[in-house]
Coordinates of C-alpha atoms and ligand atoms in Angstrom, one line a residue:
M2 CA 77.4 108.8 137.1
S3 CA 77.2 107.3 133.8
L4 CA 80.0 106.3 131.7
F5 CA 79.1 109.5 129.1
D6 CA 80.2 111.7 131.8
N7 CA 83.9 110.8 131.3
F8 CA 83.0 111.3 127.8
K9 CA 84.8 115.1 126.1
D10 CA 81.7 115.9 124.0
P11 CA 78.9 114.0 126.6
E12 CA 76.5 115.4 124.8
L13 CA 77.5 114.8 121.8
C14 CA 79.0 111.5 122.6
K15 CA 75.3 110.0 123.1
A16 CA 73.9 111.4 120.3
L17 CA 76.2 109.8 118.1
L18 CA 75.4 106.6 119.6
D19 CA 71.7 106.6 118.8
R20 CA 72.3 107.5 115.6
I21 CA 74.5 104.7 115.4
H22 CA 72.2 102.0 117.1
K23 CA 68.8 104.1 115.2
E24 CA 69.9 104.4 111.5
L25 CA 72.0 101.1 110.9
D26 CA 70.5 98.5 109.2
G27 CA 71.7 94.9 110.3
E28 CA 75.5 94.1 111.2
L29 CA 78.4 96.2 111.2
R30 CA 81.3 94.9 111.9
F31 CA 84.2 96.9 112.0
M32 CA 88.1 97.0 112.2
E33 CA 90.3 99.4 113.9
V34 CA 94.0 98.6 113.5
C35 CA 96.0 100.8 115.9
G36 CA 97.4 100.4 119.3
T37 CA 96.1 102.9 120.7
H38 CA 92.3 103.3 119.1
T39 CA 92.3 98.9 120.3
V40 CA 92.8 100.6 124.4
S41 CA 90.5 103.9 123.9
I42 CA 87.5 101.6 122.9
F43 CA 88.2 99.4 125.8
R44 CA 89.3 102.2 128.9
S45 CA 86.9 104.5 127.5
G46 CA 83.5 101.4 127.8
V47 CA 82.9 102.6 124.0
R48 CA 82.7 98.7 123.4
S49 CA 80.4 97.6 126.3
L50 CA 78.1 101.2 125.0
L51 CA 77.6 99.8 121.5
S52 CA 75.3 96.8 120.9
D53 CA 75.6 93.3 119.0
K54 CA 75.2 94.8 115.7
V55 CA 78.2 96.6 116.0
V56 CA 80.7 94.1 116.0
H57 CA 84.3 95.1 116.7
L58 CA 87.0 93.4 115.7
S59 CA 90.8 94.8 117.2
G60 CA 93.5 94.2 114.5
P61 CA 97.7 93.9 113.4
G62 CA 97.9 97.2 115.6
C63 CA 99.9 96.6 117.5
P64 CA 103.5 96.3 116.0
V65 CA 105.4 94.7 119.6
C66 CA 102.6 91.4 118.8
V67 CA 102.7 91.6 115.3
T68 CA 106.2 91.0 115.4
H69 CA 106.8 87.1 114.2
D70 CA 108.3 84.7 115.8
S71 CA 110.8 84.2 113.2
E72 CA 112.3 87.5 113.7
V73 CA 111.6 88.0 118.0
A74 CA 114.5 84.2 117.5
A75 CA 116.7 87.0 116.2
F76 CA 116.8 89.8 118.9
L77 CA 117.5 86.9 121.2
E78 CA 120.6 85.7 118.7
L79 CA 122.1 89.0 118.5
A80 CA 122.5 89.4 122.0
G81 CA 123.7 86.3 122.1
R82 CA 127.2 87.8 120.4
N83 CA 128.3 90.0 122.4
A84 CA 126.6 93.3 120.9
I85 CA 124.7 95.4 122.1
I86 CA 120.7 95.6 122.0
A87 CA 119.1 99.0 122.3
T88 CA 115.4 98.9 122.2
F89 CA 111.8 100.4 123.4
G90 CA 111.4 99.3 126.8
D91 CA 107.9 97.2 125.4
L92 CA 109.8 94.2 123.7
M93 CA 111.8 93.4 126.9
R94 CA 109.2 90.8 127.9
V95 CA 107.5 89.5 124.6
P96 CA 108.1 86.3 124.5
G97 CA 110.5 84.2 121.9
P98 CA 111.5 80.8 121.6
D99 CA 111.6 79.1 124.4
K100 CA 110.0 81.5 127.0
K101 CA 113.4 83.7 126.2
S102 CA 113.0 87.3 126.6
L103 CA 115.1 90.1 125.8
K104 CA 114.5 90.1 129.7
S105 CA 115.4 87.2 130.5
A106 CA 118.8 87.1 127.9
Q107 CA 119.7 90.4 129.7
A108 CA 119.2 88.5 133.5
E109 CA 121.5 86.2 132.0
G110 CA 124.6 88.4 130.4
A111 CA 124.0 89.7 127.8
R112 CA 124.2 93.8 127.1
V113 CA 120.4 94.8 126.5
K114 CA 119.6 98.5 126.8
V115 CA 116.3 100.4 126.7
V116 CA 115.8 103.6 125.2
Y117 CA 113.7 106.3 124.1
S118 CA 114.5 107.3 121.3
P119 CA 117.2 105.8 118.3
F120 CA 119.1 108.8 118.9
D121 CA 119.6 107.4 122.0
A122 CA 120.7 104.0 120.5
L123 CA 123.3 106.4 118.5
K124 CA 124.6 108.1 121.3
L125 CA 125.6 104.3 123.0
A126 CA 127.2 103.8 120.3
Q127 CA 129.4 106.6 120.3
D128 CA 130.3 106.0 123.8
N129 CA 131.0 102.8 123.0
P130 CA 133.1 102.9 120.0
G131 CA 135.0 99.4 120.7
D132 CA 131.1 97.8 120.5
K133 CA 128.6 97.3 117.8
V134 CA 125.8 98.9 119.1
V135 CA 122.7 97.5 117.7
F136 CA 118.3 99.3 117.5
L137 CA 115.5 97.0 117.1
G138 CA 113.9 98.6 114.8
V139 CA 110.2 97.7 115.3
G140 CA 106.8 99.7 115.1
F141 CA 105.6 101.0 111.7
E142 CA 104.8 104.6 109.3
T143 CA 105.2 106.4 112.8
T144 CA 108.8 104.8 113.9
A145 CA 110.5 104.1 111.1
P146 CA 111.3 108.3 109.8
A147 CA 113.0 108.9 112.6
I148 CA 115.2 105.0 112.3
A149 CA 116.0 106.3 109.2
A150 CA 116.8 109.6 110.2
T151 CA 119.3 108.5 113.2
V152 CA 120.8 106.4 110.5
K153 CA 121.0 108.8 107.8
V154 CA 122.8 111.2 110.6
A155 CA 125.0 108.2 112.0
R156 CA 127.0 108.1 108.3
E157 CA 126.7 111.8 107.5
Q158 CA 129.1 111.5 111.3
G159 CA 130.6 108.3 110.0
I160 CA 129.6 106.5 112.9
T161 CA 130.7 102.9 112.1
N162 CA 129.8 101.1 114.8
F163 CA 126.2 101.3 115.1
S164 CA 123.5 99.2 112.7
V165 CA 119.6 98.9 113.3
L166 CA 117.6 95.5 113.3
C167 CA 114.9 96.1 110.8
F168 CA 111.3 94.4 111.1
H169 CA 109.1 97.6 110.5
K170 CA 105.7 97.1 108.8
L171 CA 103.6 99.5 106.3
V172 CA 100.2 99.7 107.5
P173 CA 98.5 99.6 104.2
P174 CA 99.4 96.5 103.1
A175 CA 98.1 94.5 105.8
L176 CA 94.5 96.4 105.6
D177 CA 94.9 94.4 102.3
A178 CA 95.4 91.6 102.8
L179 CA 92.6 91.8 106.1
V180 CA 90.2 92.3 103.3
G181 CA 91.0 89.1 101.7
D182 CA 89.9 86.9 104.4
P183 CA 86.6 85.8 103.7
E184 CA 86.6 84.5 107.1
L185 CA 87.0 88.0 108.6
K186 CA 84.5 89.6 106.6
V187 CA 85.4 93.6 107.7
Q188 CA 82.8 95.9 106.8
A189 CA 84.6 99.2 107.7
F190 CA 87.9 99.9 108.9
L191 CA 89.0 102.6 111.8
L192 CA 92.3 103.6 110.9
P193 CA 95.9 105.2 112.8
G194 CA 95.8 108.4 113.2
H195 CA 99.7 108.4 114.0
V196 CA 100.0 106.3 111.0
S197 CA 97.9 108.5 108.9
A198 CA 100.0 111.5 109.8
I199 CA 103.2 110.1 108.4
I200 CA 101.3 108.7 105.0
G201 CA 98.2 110.8 104.8
V202 CA 95.2 109.5 103.4
E203 CA 95.9 108.6 99.3
P204 CA 98.0 105.0 101.2
Y205 CA 94.2 103.5 101.8
R206 CA 91.7 105.2 98.4
F207 CA 92.7 101.0 97.6
L208 CA 90.0 100.1 99.9
A209 CA 87.5 102.6 98.4
E210 CA 88.0 101.8 95.0
K211 CA 89.6 98.4 94.7
H212 CA 87.4 97.0 97.4
S213 CA 84.5 99.2 98.3
L214 CA 84.9 99.3 101.8
P215 CA 84.5 102.7 103.4
A216 CA 87.3 104.0 106.2
V217 CA 87.6 106.9 108.8
V218 CA 90.7 107.8 109.6
A219 CA 90.2 109.2 113.5
G220 CA 91.5 110.5 116.3
F221 CA 91.8 108.9 119.9
E222 CA 88.9 111.2 121.6
P223 CA 85.1 108.0 122.3
V224 CA 83.6 111.4 120.3
D225 CA 86.2 110.7 117.4
I226 CA 85.0 107.4 117.2
L227 CA 81.9 107.7 117.5
Q228 CA 81.2 109.7 114.7
A229 CA 84.1 107.0 112.7
L230 CA 81.5 104.5 113.6
H231 CA 78.1 107.0 112.5
L232 CA 80.1 108.2 109.4
F233 CA 80.8 104.0 108.2
V234 CA 76.6 103.8 109.2
T235 CA 75.7 106.8 107.2
M236 CA 78.3 105.7 104.4
R237 CA 76.0 102.5 103.6
N238 CA 73.3 103.9 103.7
E239 CA 73.8 106.2 101.3
R240 CA 75.3 103.2 99.2
R241 CA 78.8 104.7 99.0
A242 CA 82.7 103.6 100.0
E243 CA 84.8 106.9 101.2
V244 CA 88.5 107.5 103.0
V245 CA 87.7 109.3 105.3
N246 CA 89.7 112.1 107.7
A247 CA 88.0 112.9 110.5
Y248 CA 91.1 114.1 112.4
T249 CA 91.5 117.0 110.6
R250 CA 93.2 118.3 114.0
V251 CA 96.3 116.5 113.6
V252 CA 96.3 114.8 110.4
S253 CA 96.8 116.9 107.1
D254 CA 95.7 114.2 104.0
A255 CA 99.3 114.8 102.9
G256 CA 100.3 113.3 106.0
N257 CA 104.7 114.6 106.7
P258 CA 105.9 114.3 102.8
K259 CA 109.4 114.9 105.2
A260 CA 109.4 112.2 107.4
V261 CA 107.8 110.0 104.2
S262 CA 110.5 111.3 102.2
V263 CA 113.5 110.4 104.4
M264 CA 111.8 106.7 105.1
H265 CA 112.0 105.8 101.3
E266 CA 116.1 106.9 100.9
V267 CA 116.8 105.0 104.0
F268 CA 114.8 102.4 104.0
E269 CA 112.7 100.4 100.7
P270 CA 109.8 98.0 100.9
A271 CA 110.2 94.4 101.2
D272 CA 108.0 91.0 102.3
A273 CA 107.5 90.8 106.2
L274 CA 106.4 88.4 108.5
W275 CA 103.6 89.6 110.6
R276 CA 102.3 87.4 113.4
G277 CA 99.3 85.6 112.7
I278 CA 99.1 86.5 109.1
G279 CA 102.5 85.3 107.8
L280 CA 104.2 86.9 104.8
I281 CA 102.4 89.6 103.2
P282 CA 104.3 91.2 100.1
G283 CA 105.7 94.7 100.3
S284 CA 105.0 95.0 103.6
G285 CA 107.4 95.7 105.3
L286 CA 110.9 98.2 105.3
T287 CA 114.9 97.1 104.5
V288 CA 117.6 98.8 104.3
R289 CA 118.8 100.4 101.4
E290 CA 121.6 98.6 99.4
E291 CA 123.5 102.4 99.8
Y292 CA 122.8 102.2 103.5
A293 CA 124.3 98.1 104.3
A294 CA 126.7 99.5 106.1
F295 CA 123.5 100.1 109.2
D296 CA 122.1 96.5 108.7
A297 CA 122.2 94.9 111.4
M298 CA 121.3 91.0 109.5
R299 CA 124.4 91.9 106.7
V300 CA 126.3 93.7 109.9
F301 CA 125.8 90.3 111.6
G302 CA 125.4 88.1 108.3
M303 CA 122.3 87.0 110.4
A304 CA 118.8 85.6 108.4
L305 CA 115.5 84.9 109.4
K306 CA 115.3 81.2 111.0
E307 CA 111.5 79.4 111.3
V308 CA 111.1 78.5 115.1
P309 CA 108.0 76.8 116.3
A310 CA 105.0 79.1 118.6
I311 CA 104.5 79.9 121.3
K312 CA 102.9 76.8 122.5
G313 CA 99.1 77.6 123.2
C314 CA 98.8 81.7 122.5
R315 CA 96.2 82.6 119.8
C316 CA 97.5 86.1 119.0
G317 CA 97.6 85.2 115.9
D318 CA 93.4 84.8 115.4
V319 CA 93.0 87.6 118.1
L320 CA 95.3 89.7 116.5
K321 CA 93.1 88.9 113.3
G322 CA 90.3 89.8 114.8
K323 CA 89.5 85.9 114.9
L324 CA 88.9 85.5 118.7
S325 CA 88.5 87.9 121.2
P326 CA 91.1 87.4 124.1
D327 CA 88.6 86.2 126.2
G328 CA 88.6 83.1 123.7
C329 CA 92.2 82.4 124.1
P330 CA 91.9 79.1 126.6
L331 CA 94.4 80.8 128.5
F332 CA 93.5 84.2 128.8
G333 CA 93.3 85.6 132.9
K334 CA 94.0 81.7 133.7
A335 CA 97.7 81.0 132.4
C336 CA 97.9 84.5 131.0
T337 CA 97.8 87.8 132.6
P338 CA 99.8 90.1 132.1
A339 CA 101.7 89.8 135.4
A340 CA 102.7 86.1 133.7
P341 CA 101.9 86.9 129.9
V342 CA 102.6 83.9 127.5
G343 CA 101.9 85.6 124.2
P344 CA 103.0 89.5 123.4
C345 CA 98.9 90.6 122.6
M346 CA 99.3 90.0 126.8
V347 CA 102.8 91.6 127.1
S348 CA 102.3 94.8 125.2
T349 CA 100.0 97.5 126.7
E350 CA 98.6 98.2 123.2
G351 CA 97.4 95.0 122.5
S352 CA 94.1 93.7 122.5
C353 CA 94.5 91.0 125.5
A354 CA 96.2 93.0 127.9
A355 CA 94.0 95.7 127.0
Y356 CA 90.7 93.2 127.0
Y357 CA 92.5 92.3 130.9
K358 CA 93.1 95.7 132.4
Y359 CA 89.4 97.1 131.4
K360 CA 86.7 94.1 131.8
V361 CA 84.8 94.7 128.9
Ligands
SF4_403 FE1 98.0 84.6 123.6 FE2 97.8 85.0 126.8 FE3 96.3 86.4 124.1 FE4 95.5 83.7 124.3 S1 95.5 85.8 126.6 S2 96.1 84.4 122.6 S3 98.1 83.5 125.6 S4 98.7 86.3 124.5

């Protein structure tokens, strides 16, 4: 049985792959910036079908992975302040300073609850009126609107013991920062389907207009990814660079204006720290002054602190596409999904975990 037999449209996939390799002149270095693409490329085996001329760079597409050490330290600080921490489960094992995590803090008595939506966290606040409940707001444009909507509901209902630790990140400013890195030499971007469903296509136009780079919004099936790669090759051969929406069954060019509107009503852009990249101007979200009562940083009088990076972990280089996961000396030895050293091995969307699991 061939790998193609697992694909939805094996004949089209074969034809696209054939054309990519036949029509490509020179090397194509493309970067994906979405954890779901990372996993799809590794799990489907698409990566193993590509010739050496097609270089896959796995970028900062996993929100848990890009959460900075200083931000993880802030979670842990809050867990020690007798607040009830409500979080999505994928943050539980992310290591912070001294190898502590929310899971280890929970084992030591901190009140950390895994929730499945920010509204579950709000319910937790309603059920525990004598406690302060903090929801950990980590994610890209995909998750920020639902959290903003929850904050609005909290204000409308007069719930005063609920707040959000807002460490959301925005994808387009990170892409701009990565393009400017001369070591990476990214030649094309595979743009994230989920984020694009919210923000649409317009925020990426600068890639083509300012940097002359082609970029394609793509779905997650192998055929979607191969179609995007073929579009990169075609655009290069035709000496044009455009931002193309090839995922129209889900993403409209305008995105979801209602979601964007609620996100901007509650949050505003701010500089943000990214693991491995550092401070990127305007690449994060912070709670607007009007909603300050729901900003955990203000409620608890906190500020981000500098903390030492995780010893030996090369997640920063992996997230920038500078290092393949197996290039990290700890990969598969001291660091495995069962005993992860860094967040890229903790998260199911992390490059190290995907690389390990699907043994590329
Ligand atoms: Fe970090 Fe582990 Fe990945 Fe190495 S293999 S970069 S230690 S997560």
